């Protein structure tokens, strides 16, 4: 059996024809596509949704529309928390493994506050959460939610804390208490914000269900390390009329971590691959639990929280509740999430060719890098921020970073020599001196031979370019 | 109910009655009632609604409805090969113990399905000559940077290394004075004498020079079951595989993030070596620098192997040290991103854990804290520690931090 057949286990094998047959087939172009078949292909690739076909929404196609919606329904229900522009969608997963298709709706990261924090700390954490940004390959990484925990179990204190948070951020909220009276008071403070209620348990499910229905909110279900209880609660709550559920099988950061990983994995497999609709809901994990363990230093808790979070991003968590606001904890977490939720169907590469920075002249330096997007953006931003007038050749390495491309012979003296020729950079500069990445040093001799250019081995990391140029590329030499 | 029954003059099925007592209120939906079926009394002044189609039978449960969870167990036609690294005296070498990796019957840590056959192991990096290292790593090994023997000993004695990877970077023809195969082999012998854990021997990445060195090394370390890192498609595969076979070692088949090349290389190696002497490495990219590729390639390889692809059933190795290539791991950044002494090792840890969950069996790593974390997690995931007791986290919401 080959890998191709492995795919069939998980992926929903839907062909554009299946979709096309149910479309109006009028090729009206109202959706913006050339014809219905093109639209069907995009629907199957999840690039558009069927609602974008205006005729399909007419009464006469009602049946087809319903059928298509059912056919395209994700294995894992999509649940929306919050309202309007600030809303966050979670779940909506089609497959268990990202290589089978792609993961939609990146794991939402919530930072927790409590109803006993003093204003300064509470608002400080809200501000930090809102202002967290990190630029990464042309996108900005962000945090997504605030979770308010009732540590006081006092309805009035909770109401006040929820109100304060809501007034200071438009991020969606999670209201955390097992006491329905406390939760209700919180909901009354923000009746229109559609927060996630955390959580229904075996003891309070009925009251929580009533609140979820009354305030039209999604509801989390908490059954630590007891999947039969979890599934039973889901059945009960759905029968009760609550549709938007989020499941928490418990996060055990130390003893029981194995159970945690198993539970998340089993739930997702049952939901995606075994058609078990009772567990086909988004999952919520609580790495914050790492802070309940006594340790010698807060860094120890933060360290554990960081790595448990990363494991659960890999193993299917759709929401994470975290305590730490430390950059060194949240940076790897948000970068990993970005990586795992990248569309594996699209290579992360930029167009090969020549790029011009500033106003280079015939004496300006010529450098090269690969077309792996991350490498390119890193090098480009270093050149830009240093304000260096120069030419940068982007060599096609099939979207692989310099060191791996050299090791894998995707980047060779031949490809570099070819890139020099193609770019016509020889018409732009008088000199014939090429600065190559330090990690491609191995190729220097061959590049000189094949291109006839003199090679200068540049720094191992592009942050060293300004210093390198200062030392090795004086105007007297060029 | 019984009272109501008498009044209404209707008999209910006793089972239905039982079910109904579980619910507080009942709404009838999709029940059509014809006019003639009902006698209606109109109260004066009240407005009667016309009989209509009612909502479906919507009953709100009053107790938890049982719905057992059945673990979704699969079976797989394939199994990952078992490979033994290192050889004891009894096995023809001089190691204190040998280590078996691989043998998986399920995806990584699906222990609800099958126990982990052999826990993954971690090998500490040691370099035979001075290399640039991140500050966070350097501080732990600064006294031994130019002494691979002392470095290896420190890794085993102080950091509890299961294995040592000796990188023979000094042989690189790009060095002003590259060391000779004989010199490199001597270093290997010295390290073998200094520590008794299994060794991985790394070359410099030059396909010709590496082979020359491996020829000498495999010979002087006869029978030690070294893991020879790496064998690549552009090497003389036949010659390399033959010396590995002849002297009783194991090949580490390295390919650049491409499953077809991984298959191709394994296929070539199968001509000369049994499955028990091949480990594969499909390339590790750092968190933020292509980890998504590395992860998915490994996950695909492992699933394909389990589904019966005979060319992808080798245990997997990861050069996790590549995590340190990420700028976020070693660079000084704005203070809000924390000290690099923490950022660096967590970067290596997250890279490693991601690949652990994809199915890696041998990790080559560098930072003691990252290695310790990985070892702890592996113990938890293989069930060597306690279970998840609900009571421990049942009240997490109210915890004061």
PDB file of C-alpha atoms in Angstrom, chain B residues 201 210-211 214 227-241 244 250-255 265 268-269 273 277-281:
ATOM      1  CA  UNK B 201      29.545   9.559  13.849  1.00  0.00           C
ATOM      2  CA  UNK B 210      32.942  11.731   4.241  1.00  0.00           C
ATOM      3  CA  UNK B 211      33.259   8.390   2.520  1.00  0.00           C
ATOM      4  CA  UNK B 214      33.907   6.601   7.101  1.00  0.00           C
ATOM      5  CA  UNK B 227      25.335   5.079  13.444  1.00  0.00           C
ATOM      6  CA  UNK B 228      27.118   6.519  10.413  1.00  0.00           C
ATOM      7  CA  UNK B 229      25.780   9.982   9.637  1.00  0.00           C
ATOM      8  CA  UNK B 230      25.113  10.499   6.864  1.00  0.00           C
ATOM      9  CA  UNK B 231      24.667   8.465   3.730  1.00  0.00           C
ATOM     10  CA  UNK B 232      23.268  10.605   0.911  1.00  0.00           C
ATOM     11  CA  UNK B 233      22.105  10.014  -2.631  1.00  0.00           C
ATOM     12  CA  UNK B 234      25.161  11.691  -4.126  1.00  0.00           C
ATOM     13  CA  UNK B 235      27.625   9.464  -2.316  1.00  0.00           C
ATOM     14  CA  UNK B 236      28.974   6.236  -3.655  1.00  0.00           C
ATOM     15  CA  UNK B 237      26.145   4.368  -1.974  1.00  0.00           C
ATOM     16  CA  UNK B 238      27.369   0.912  -2.792  1.00  0.00           C
ATOM     17  CA  UNK B 239      30.798   1.491  -1.296  1.00  0.00           C
ATOM     18  CA  UNK B 240      29.427   3.245   1.778  1.00  0.00           C
ATOM     19  CA  UNK B 241      26.801   0.576   2.438  1.00  0.00           C
ATOM     20  CA  UNK B 244      28.941  -0.293   7.012  1.00  0.00           C
ATOM     21  CA  UNK B 250      24.252   1.239  10.924  1.00  0.00           C
ATOM     22  CA  UNK B 251      23.569   3.715   8.089  1.00  0.00           C
ATOM     23  CA  UNK B 252      21.786   7.015   8.590  1.00  0.00           C
ATOM     24  CA  UNK B 253      20.092   7.726   5.261  1.00  0.00           C
ATOM     25  CA  UNK B 254      19.685  11.477   4.822  1.00  0.00           C
ATOM     26  CA  UNK B 255      17.412  13.135   2.260  1.00  0.00           C
ATOM     27  CA  UNK B 265      17.761   6.071  -0.965  1.00  0.00           C
ATOM     28  CA  UNK B 268      19.346   1.634  -2.894  1.00  0.00           C
ATOM     29  CA  UNK B 269      20.531   0.752   0.601  1.00  0.00           C
ATOM     30  CA  UNK B 273      22.000  -3.677   3.963  1.00  0.00           C
ATOM     31  CA  UNK B 277      20.907  -1.496   9.764  1.00  0.00           C
ATOM     32  CA  UNK B 278      19.166   1.590   8.376  1.00  0.00           C
ATOM     33  CA  UNK B 279      17.828   4.703  10.090  1.00  0.00           C
ATOM     34  CA  UNK B 280      16.420   7.559   8.010  1.00  0.00           C
ATOM     35  CA  UNK B 281      16.503  11.333   8.352  1.00  0.00           C
TER      36      UNK B 281
END
